[in-house]
XYZ file of C-alpha atoms in Angstrom:
535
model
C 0.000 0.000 0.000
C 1.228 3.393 -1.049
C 2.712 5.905 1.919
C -0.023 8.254 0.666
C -2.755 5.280 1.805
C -1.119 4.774 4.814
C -1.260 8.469 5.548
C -4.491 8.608 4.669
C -5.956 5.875 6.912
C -3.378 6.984 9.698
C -3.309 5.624 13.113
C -6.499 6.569 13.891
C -8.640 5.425 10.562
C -9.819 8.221 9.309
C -9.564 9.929 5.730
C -10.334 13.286 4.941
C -13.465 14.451 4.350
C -12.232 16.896 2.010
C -10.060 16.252 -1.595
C -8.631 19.898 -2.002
C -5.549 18.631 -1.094
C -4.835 15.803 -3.234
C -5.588 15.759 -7.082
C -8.096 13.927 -8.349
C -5.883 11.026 -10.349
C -3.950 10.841 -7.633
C -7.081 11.015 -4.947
C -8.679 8.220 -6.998
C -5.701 5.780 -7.439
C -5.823 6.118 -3.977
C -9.296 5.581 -3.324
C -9.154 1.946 -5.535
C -5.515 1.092 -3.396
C -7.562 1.046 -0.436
C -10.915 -0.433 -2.030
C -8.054 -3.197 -3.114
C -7.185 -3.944 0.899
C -10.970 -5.301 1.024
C -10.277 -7.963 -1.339
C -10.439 -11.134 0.654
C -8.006 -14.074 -0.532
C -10.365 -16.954 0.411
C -11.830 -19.138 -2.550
C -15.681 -18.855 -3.284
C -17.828 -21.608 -1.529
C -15.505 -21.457 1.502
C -16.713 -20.480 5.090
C -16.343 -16.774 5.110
C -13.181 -15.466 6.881
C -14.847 -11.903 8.247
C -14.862 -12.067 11.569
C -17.084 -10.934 14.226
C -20.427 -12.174 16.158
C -23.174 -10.850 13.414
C -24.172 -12.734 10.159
C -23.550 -11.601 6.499
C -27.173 -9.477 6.687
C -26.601 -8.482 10.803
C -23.603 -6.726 9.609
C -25.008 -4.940 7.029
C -27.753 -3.506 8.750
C -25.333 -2.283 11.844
C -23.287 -0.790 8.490
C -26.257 1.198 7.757
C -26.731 2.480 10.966
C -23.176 3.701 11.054
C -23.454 5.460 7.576
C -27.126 6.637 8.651
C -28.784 5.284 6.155
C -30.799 2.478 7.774
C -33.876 4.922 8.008
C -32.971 6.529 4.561
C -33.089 3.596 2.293
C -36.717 2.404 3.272
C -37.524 5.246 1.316
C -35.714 4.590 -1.578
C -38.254 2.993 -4.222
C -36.466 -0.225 -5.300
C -36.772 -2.528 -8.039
C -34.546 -6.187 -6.943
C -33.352 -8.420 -9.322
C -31.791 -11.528 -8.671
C -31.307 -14.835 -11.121
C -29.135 -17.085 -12.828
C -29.031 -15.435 -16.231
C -29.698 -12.726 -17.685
C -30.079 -10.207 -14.391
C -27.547 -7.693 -15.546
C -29.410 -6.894 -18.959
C -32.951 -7.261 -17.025
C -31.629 -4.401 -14.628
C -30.691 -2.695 -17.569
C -33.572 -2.600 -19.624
C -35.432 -1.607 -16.248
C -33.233 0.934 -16.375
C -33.670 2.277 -19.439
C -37.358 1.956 -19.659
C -37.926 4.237 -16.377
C -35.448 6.964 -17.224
C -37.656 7.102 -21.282
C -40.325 7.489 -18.551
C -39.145 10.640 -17.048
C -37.529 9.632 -13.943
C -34.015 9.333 -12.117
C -32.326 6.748 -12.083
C -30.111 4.674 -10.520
C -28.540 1.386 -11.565
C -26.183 -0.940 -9.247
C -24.938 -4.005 -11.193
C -21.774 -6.544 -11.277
C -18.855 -7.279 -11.871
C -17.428 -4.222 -13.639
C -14.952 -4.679 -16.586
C -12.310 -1.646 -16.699
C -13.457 0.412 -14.050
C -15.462 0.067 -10.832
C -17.618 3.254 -11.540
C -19.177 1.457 -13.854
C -21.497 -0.563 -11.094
C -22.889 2.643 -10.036
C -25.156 4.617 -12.986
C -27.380 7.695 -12.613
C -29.346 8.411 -15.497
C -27.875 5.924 -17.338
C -24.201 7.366 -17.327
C -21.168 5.844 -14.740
C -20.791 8.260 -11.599
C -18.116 10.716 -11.823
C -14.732 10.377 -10.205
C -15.346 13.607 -8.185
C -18.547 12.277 -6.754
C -17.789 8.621 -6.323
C -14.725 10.197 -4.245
C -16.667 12.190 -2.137
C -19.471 9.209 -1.238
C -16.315 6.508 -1.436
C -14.506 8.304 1.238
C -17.510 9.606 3.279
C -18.619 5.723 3.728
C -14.897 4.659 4.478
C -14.093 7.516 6.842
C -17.142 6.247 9.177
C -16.544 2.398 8.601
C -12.838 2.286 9.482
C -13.409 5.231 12.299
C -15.886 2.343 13.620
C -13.889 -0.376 13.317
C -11.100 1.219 15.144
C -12.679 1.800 18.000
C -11.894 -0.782 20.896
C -15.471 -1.173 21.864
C -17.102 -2.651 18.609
C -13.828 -3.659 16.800
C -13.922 -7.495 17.978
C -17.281 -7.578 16.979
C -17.996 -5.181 13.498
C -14.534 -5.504 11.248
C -14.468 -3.517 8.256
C -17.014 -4.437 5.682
C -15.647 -6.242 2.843
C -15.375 -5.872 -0.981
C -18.595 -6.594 -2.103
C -20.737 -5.225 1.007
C -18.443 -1.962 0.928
C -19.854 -1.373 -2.614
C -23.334 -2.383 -1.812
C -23.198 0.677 0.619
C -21.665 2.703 -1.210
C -24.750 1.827 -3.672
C -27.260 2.604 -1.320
C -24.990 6.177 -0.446
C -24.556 7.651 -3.895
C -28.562 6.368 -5.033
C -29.678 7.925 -1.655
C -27.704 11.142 -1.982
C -28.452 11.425 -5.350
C -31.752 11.755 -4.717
C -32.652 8.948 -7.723
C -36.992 8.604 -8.144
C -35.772 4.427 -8.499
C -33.046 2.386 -7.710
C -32.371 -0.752 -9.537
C -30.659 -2.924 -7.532
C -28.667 -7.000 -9.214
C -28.091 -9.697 -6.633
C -24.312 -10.371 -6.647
C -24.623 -14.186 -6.010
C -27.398 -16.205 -4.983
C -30.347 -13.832 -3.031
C -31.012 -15.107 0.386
C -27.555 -14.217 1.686
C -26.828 -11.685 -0.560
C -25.420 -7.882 0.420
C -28.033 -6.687 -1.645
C -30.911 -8.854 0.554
C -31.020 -6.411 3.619
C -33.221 -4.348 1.197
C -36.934 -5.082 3.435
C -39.376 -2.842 1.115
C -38.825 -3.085 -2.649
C -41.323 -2.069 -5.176
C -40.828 -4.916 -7.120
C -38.728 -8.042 -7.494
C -37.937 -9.938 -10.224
C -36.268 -13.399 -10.894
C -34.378 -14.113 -14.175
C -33.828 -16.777 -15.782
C -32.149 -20.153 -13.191
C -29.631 -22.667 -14.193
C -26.463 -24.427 -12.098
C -24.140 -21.752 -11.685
C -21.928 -21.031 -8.351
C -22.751 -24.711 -7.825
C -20.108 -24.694 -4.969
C -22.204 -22.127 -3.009
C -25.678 -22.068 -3.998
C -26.455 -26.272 -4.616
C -26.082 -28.715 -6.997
C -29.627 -28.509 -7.817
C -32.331 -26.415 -9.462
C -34.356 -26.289 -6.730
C -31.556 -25.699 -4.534
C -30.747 -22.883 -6.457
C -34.233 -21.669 -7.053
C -34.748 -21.181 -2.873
C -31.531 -18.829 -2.061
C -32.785 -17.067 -5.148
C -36.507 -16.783 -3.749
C -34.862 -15.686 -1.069
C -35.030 -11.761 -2.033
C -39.423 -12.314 -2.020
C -40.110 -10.101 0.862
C -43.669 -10.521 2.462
C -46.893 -9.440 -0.098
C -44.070 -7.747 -2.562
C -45.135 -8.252 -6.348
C -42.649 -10.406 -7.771
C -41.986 -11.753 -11.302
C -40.082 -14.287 -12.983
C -39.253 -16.035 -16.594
C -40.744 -19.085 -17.773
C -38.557 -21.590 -15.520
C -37.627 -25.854 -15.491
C -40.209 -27.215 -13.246
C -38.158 -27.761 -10.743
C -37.184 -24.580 -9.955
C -40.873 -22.983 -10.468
C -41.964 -25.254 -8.237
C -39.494 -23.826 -5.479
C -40.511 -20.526 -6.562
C -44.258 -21.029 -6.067
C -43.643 -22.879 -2.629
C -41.824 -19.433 -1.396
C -44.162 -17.315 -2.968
C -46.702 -18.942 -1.376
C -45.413 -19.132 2.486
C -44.605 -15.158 2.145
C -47.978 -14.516 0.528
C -46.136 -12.915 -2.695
C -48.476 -12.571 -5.558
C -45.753 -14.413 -7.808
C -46.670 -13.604 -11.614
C -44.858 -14.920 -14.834
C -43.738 -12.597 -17.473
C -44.577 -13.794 -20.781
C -40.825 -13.246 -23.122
C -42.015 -10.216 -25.196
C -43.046 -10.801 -28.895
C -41.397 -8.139 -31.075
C -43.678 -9.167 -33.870
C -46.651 -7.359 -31.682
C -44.627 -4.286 -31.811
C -43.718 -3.438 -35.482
C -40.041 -5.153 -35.476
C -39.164 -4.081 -32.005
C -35.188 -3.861 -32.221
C -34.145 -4.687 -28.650
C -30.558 -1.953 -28.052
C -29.415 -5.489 -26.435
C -28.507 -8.388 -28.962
C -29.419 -12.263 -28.775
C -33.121 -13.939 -29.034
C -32.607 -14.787 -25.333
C -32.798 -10.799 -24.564
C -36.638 -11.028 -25.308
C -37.361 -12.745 -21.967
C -35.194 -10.433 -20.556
C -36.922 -7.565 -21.945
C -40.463 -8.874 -21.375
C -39.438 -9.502 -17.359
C -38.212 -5.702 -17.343
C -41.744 -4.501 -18.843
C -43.102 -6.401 -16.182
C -41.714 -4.824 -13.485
C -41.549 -1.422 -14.798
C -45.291 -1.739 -14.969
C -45.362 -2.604 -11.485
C -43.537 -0.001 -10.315
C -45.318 2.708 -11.862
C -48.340 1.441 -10.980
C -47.064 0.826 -7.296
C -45.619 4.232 -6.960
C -49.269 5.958 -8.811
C -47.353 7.064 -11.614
C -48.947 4.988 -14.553
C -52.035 6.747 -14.566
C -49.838 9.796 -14.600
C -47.993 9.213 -17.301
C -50.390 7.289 -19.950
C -53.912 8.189 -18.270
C -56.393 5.652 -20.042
C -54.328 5.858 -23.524
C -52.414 2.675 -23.209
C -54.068 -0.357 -22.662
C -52.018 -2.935 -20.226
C -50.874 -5.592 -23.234
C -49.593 -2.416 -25.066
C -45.908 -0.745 -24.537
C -46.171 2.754 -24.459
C -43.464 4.899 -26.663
C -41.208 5.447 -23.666
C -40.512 1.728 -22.571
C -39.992 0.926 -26.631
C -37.253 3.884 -26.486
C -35.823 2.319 -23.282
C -36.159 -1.130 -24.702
C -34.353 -0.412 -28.208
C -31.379 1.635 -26.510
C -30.570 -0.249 -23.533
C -26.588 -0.985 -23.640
C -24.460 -2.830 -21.605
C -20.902 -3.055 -22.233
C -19.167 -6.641 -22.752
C -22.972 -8.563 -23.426
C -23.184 -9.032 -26.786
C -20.631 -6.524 -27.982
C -19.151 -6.175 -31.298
C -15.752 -4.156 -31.091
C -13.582 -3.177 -34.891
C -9.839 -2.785 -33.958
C -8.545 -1.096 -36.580
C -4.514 -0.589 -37.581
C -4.669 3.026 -39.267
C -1.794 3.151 -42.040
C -0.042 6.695 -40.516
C -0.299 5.273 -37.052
C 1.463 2.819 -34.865
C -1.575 2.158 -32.642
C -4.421 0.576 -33.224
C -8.248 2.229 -32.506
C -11.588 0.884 -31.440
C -14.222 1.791 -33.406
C -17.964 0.435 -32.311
C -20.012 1.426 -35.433
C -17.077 0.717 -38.382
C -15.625 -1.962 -39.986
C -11.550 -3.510 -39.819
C -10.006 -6.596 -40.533
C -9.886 -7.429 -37.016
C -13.686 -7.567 -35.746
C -13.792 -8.878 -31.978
C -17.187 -10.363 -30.627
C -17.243 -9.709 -26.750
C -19.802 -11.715 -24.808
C -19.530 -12.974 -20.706
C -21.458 -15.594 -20.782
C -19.861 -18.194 -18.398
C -22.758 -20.847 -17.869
C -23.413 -23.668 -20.328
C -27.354 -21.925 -20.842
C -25.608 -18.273 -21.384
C -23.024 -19.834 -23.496
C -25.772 -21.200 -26.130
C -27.221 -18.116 -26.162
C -23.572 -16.687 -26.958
C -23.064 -18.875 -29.863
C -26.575 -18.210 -31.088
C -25.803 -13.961 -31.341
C -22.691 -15.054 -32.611
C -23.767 -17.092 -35.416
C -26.521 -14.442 -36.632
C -23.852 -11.578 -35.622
C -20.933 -13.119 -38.312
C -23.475 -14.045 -41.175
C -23.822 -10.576 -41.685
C -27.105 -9.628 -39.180
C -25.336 -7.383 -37.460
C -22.522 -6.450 -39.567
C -22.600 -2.907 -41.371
C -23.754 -3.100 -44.810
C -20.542 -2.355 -46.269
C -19.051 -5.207 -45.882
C -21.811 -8.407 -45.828
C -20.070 -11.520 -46.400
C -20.839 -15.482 -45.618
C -18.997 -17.607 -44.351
C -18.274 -21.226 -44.923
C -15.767 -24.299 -44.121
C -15.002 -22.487 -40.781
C -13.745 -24.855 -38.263
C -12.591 -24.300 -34.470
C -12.727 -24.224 -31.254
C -10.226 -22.478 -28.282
C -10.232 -24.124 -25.268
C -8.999 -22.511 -22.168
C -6.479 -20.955 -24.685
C -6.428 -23.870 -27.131
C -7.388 -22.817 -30.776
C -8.386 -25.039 -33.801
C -8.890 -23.912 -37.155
C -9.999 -25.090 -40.288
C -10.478 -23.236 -43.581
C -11.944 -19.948 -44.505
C -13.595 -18.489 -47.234
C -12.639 -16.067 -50.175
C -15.416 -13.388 -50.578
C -16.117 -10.543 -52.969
C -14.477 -8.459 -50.999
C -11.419 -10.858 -51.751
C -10.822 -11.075 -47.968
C -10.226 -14.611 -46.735
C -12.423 -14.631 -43.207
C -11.014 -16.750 -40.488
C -12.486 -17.212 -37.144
C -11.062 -17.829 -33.676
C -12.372 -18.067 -30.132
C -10.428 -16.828 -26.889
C -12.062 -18.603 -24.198
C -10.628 -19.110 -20.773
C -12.728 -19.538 -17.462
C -12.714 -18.611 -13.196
C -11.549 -22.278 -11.786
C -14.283 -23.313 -10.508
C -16.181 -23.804 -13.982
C -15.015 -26.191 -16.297
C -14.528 -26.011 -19.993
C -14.970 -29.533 -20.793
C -18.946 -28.428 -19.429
C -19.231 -24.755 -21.230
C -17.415 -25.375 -24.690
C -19.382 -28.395 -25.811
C -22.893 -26.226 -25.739
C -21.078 -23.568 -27.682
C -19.659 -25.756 -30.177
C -23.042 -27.815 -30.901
C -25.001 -24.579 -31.376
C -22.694 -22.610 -33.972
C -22.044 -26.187 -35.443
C -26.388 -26.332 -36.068
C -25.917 -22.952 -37.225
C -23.671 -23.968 -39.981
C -21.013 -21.610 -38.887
C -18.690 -23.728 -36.939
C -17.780 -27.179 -37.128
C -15.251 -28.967 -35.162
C -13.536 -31.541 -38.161
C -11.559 -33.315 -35.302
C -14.422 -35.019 -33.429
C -12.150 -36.443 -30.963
C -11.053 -33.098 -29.647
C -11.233 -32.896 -26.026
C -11.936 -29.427 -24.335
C -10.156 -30.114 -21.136
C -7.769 -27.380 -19.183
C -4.914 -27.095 -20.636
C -1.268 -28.352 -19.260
C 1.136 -24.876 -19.106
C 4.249 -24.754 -21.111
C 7.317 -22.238 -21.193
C 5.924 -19.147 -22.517
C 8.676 -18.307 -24.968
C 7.619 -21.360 -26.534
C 3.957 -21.306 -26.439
C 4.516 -17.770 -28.086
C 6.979 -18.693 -30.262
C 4.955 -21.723 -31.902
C 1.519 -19.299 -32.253
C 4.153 -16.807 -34.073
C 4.549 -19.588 -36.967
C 0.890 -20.186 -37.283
C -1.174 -17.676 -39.681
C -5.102 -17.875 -40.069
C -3.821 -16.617 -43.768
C -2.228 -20.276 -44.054
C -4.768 -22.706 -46.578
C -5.469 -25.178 -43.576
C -5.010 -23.037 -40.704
C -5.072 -25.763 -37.788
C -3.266 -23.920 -34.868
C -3.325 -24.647 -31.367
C -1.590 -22.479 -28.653
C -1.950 -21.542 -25.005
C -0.696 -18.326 -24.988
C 1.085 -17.140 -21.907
C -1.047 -13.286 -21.046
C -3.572 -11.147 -23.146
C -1.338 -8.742 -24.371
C 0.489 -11.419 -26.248
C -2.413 -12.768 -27.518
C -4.212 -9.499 -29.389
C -0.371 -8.839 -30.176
C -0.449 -12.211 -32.148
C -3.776 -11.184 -33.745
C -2.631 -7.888 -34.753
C 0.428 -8.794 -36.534
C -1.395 -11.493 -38.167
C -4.101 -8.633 -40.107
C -1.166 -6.361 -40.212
C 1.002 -8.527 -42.251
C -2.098 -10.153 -44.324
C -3.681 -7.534 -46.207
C -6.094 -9.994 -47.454
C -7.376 -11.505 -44.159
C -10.129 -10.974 -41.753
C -10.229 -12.204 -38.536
C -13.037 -12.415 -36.347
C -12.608 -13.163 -32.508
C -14.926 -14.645 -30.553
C -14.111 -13.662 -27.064
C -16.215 -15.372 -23.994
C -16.129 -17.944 -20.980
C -15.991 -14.842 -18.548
C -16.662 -11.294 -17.680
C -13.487 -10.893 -16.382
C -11.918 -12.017 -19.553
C -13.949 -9.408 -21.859
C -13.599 -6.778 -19.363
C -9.752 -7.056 -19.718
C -9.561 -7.749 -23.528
C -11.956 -4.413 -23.818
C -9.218 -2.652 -21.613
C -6.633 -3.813 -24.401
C -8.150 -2.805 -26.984
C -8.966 0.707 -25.787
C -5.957 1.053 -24.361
């Protein structure tokens, strides 16, 4: 930790309330060197190493007393999202509905990718640095003053990583003065930060499948009750069409808490003229028709629906705001389509969003065998051309491969009018405790259906793979071009930076090849290829 940390939290704890005399890059480095300290080293599904005689939700209500906002955030009007897949774009189409509706908003979702501001939105747009300082520092000053004193320090530590940011949530929404907070689940419900939220609006429940296994169950229904755990007594909740087993869970919970549990039918663009959803992939349709839902509950909760529309929109219709919300909803590194181009009088590359280059990179997080389906189904559509501009529409053929925690395979590509030979590759690599040999095979069979990928070695296994030298691993990628006839090139390649190097020299030195990257397996993956790229 830097001396200017340590002076900072000083013997007695506590930062200054006031910046003036730091700078703000400086003040901010500092500010994520001590949100770093917070970062707990034990593995996920372990017992939890914070100690102290209050649970997980105990400790987060005495937090709230101590930051004085355990009166404050009853009266915050909160929509709660929790769910297997798809909660991150749900919150976000929420999102974007209710601010096309007129009011402020705030947004608290997770993980970030480059930078942690981006968990904490008002009106749709990342807090600033000079604000999040001011609420980052007011909620540490107060935490660490409490833990330091003798009285309460053996029993209240310092919150940690993911509780100090829930706070910090609840500080900048509450301060803000936002009209609705949308709040994501970080992992599971019942035990969740998030869960010491008592009077919600709304909740909603996206889509469940086995995820955080280690944690959460081994089953469906296992997983289905910590989720159901965020139903709070007589609350209007909603969830996605669901596997029996977990609706059943779902209805049982509903049903002891007296929650009028209602399913939200996946919305049917073809009602709405063509509805373009602003987030890409069939599978954002239940998404969007779960945000609807709640939206509608929420203004009807709050009395604003008859506000707003009066009598003019009857209940199966979408009024003209949530279609504006719905068709420019945007989350970064879901679905994202990224053109790294290498400009001729440059030596660096830029990222253009809306143009095309020779090196096209597909971002997605998905990271559960469900989510990675629905990866390889956007991807598929995304490389025929759907969602390609319409200067450069091409097909593709012959295209064989698969990467595999860093393992690549390639087959042939295809010569278009364009005369550029197209060549796909996927960088995949996962957290530990998921398992390739379980994610890649769903992704595989789906762009395989879609006649975009095939794997010609059928005995290829998608296991972890063993780690050799890096000079060597590099070295031996360095001799293999996707330009090559048969390119059939496997390598593990020792960092990131080496890898979009690799890919970069490959268009540079090929005039005639594109390459399209399929990047996915985990958030924390895209998040740091996206920090390449715009680096």
């Amino acid at each position: 930790m830097s001396s200017e940390v340590m002076e900072k939290l000083g013997s007695n704890g506590v930062v200054k309330e006031h910046l003036q005399d730091f700078s703000i890059p400086s003040s901010y480095e500092t500010a994520m060197e001590a949100l770093s300290s917070l970062i707990t080293s034990q593995k996920r599904g372990a017992k939890s190493s914070v100690g102290g005689t209050y649970r997980k939700l105990e400790r987060m209500s005495e937090y709230l007393k101590i930051l004085g906002l355990e009166e404050q955030i009853d009266g915050l009007k909160i929509i709660h999202v929790a769910g297997t897949k798809g909660k991150g774009s749900t919150c976000t189409f929420s999102e974007a509905i209710l601010r096309e509706c007129g009011f402020r908003t705030g947004l608290f979702t997770s993980p970030h990718l480059i930078d942690v501001r981006e968990r904490f939105r008002i009106d749709g747009l990342e807090i600033s640095e000079d604000k999040f300082l001011l609420y980052f520092w007011d909620c540490w000053n107060r935490l660490k003053k409490s833990e330091l004193q003798e009285k309460v320090t053996e029993h209240l530590p310092m919150a940690p990583l993911f509780q100090f940011l829930t706070l910090l949530a609840f500080k900048i929404f509450i301060s803000e003065k936002v009209d609705v907070a949308i709040i994501e689940v970080g992992l599971g419900g019942t035990n969740d930060s998030t869960n010491v939220i008592e009077k919600p609006v709304a909740c909603g429940i996206t889509s469940l499948g086995l995820d955080h296994t280690e944690i959460l169950g081994d089953t469906l229904g296992k997983i289905a009750s910590h989720k159901a755990g965020i139903f709070k007594p007589q609350i209007p909740s909603f969830t996605v069409p669901q596997l029996s087993e977990a609706m059943d869970v779902l209805l049982e919970r509903a049903h002891e808490l007296k929650v009028p549990l209602k399913v939200a039918a996946p919305l049917d663009n073809r009602k709405f003229d063509g509805l373009k959803l602003g987030l890409s992939g069939d599978h954002q349709f239940i998404n969007a028709g779960l945000a609807v839902s709640l939206c509608k509950c929420w203004l009807q909760r709050t009395g604003n629906w008859e506000k707003l529309f009066q009598n003019d929109i009857q209940e199966a219709d979408l009024p003209e705001s949530f279609v504006r919300g719905l068709s420019t909803a945007h989350i970064p590194g879901r679905a994202q389509i990224v053109y790294d181009t290498y400009p001729e009088s440059n030596n660096s590359f830029e990222v253009f969003e809306n143009s095309c280059g020779d090196l096209t990179f597909y971002l997605d997080g998905a990271h559960s065998p469900e989510s990675m389906e629905a990866c390889a189904k956007w991807f598929s559509s995304a490389v025929k051309g759907n969602q390609i501009s319409s200067s450069s529409s091409f097909k593709l053929k012959n295209l064989e491969g698969v990467w595999g925690n860093g393992h690549i395979r390639h087959g042939s590509g295809s010569m278009e009018e364009s005369n550029k030979l197209i060549k796909q590759i996927l960088l995949f690599n996962c957290m530990d405790v998921r398992h390739p040999h379980i994610l890649l095979p769903r992704l595989v069979s789906t762009c395989a259906s879609s006649e975009v990928d095939t794997l010609r070695d059928k005995g290829a296994k998608m296991d972890n793979a063993k780690i050799l030298p890096h000079e060597f691993l590099y070295e031996d990628a360095s001799r293999c071009s996707p330009a090559d006839n048969y390119f059939a090139c496997s390598a593990v390649m020792p960092s990131l930076p080496l890898t979009i190097k690799w890919l970069r020299d490959c268009v540079k030195q090929n005039p005639s090849l594109k390459v399209q990257v399929l990047v996915t397996g985990s958030l924390h993956l895209v998040g740091d290829v996206l920090k390449l790229l715009k680096r």
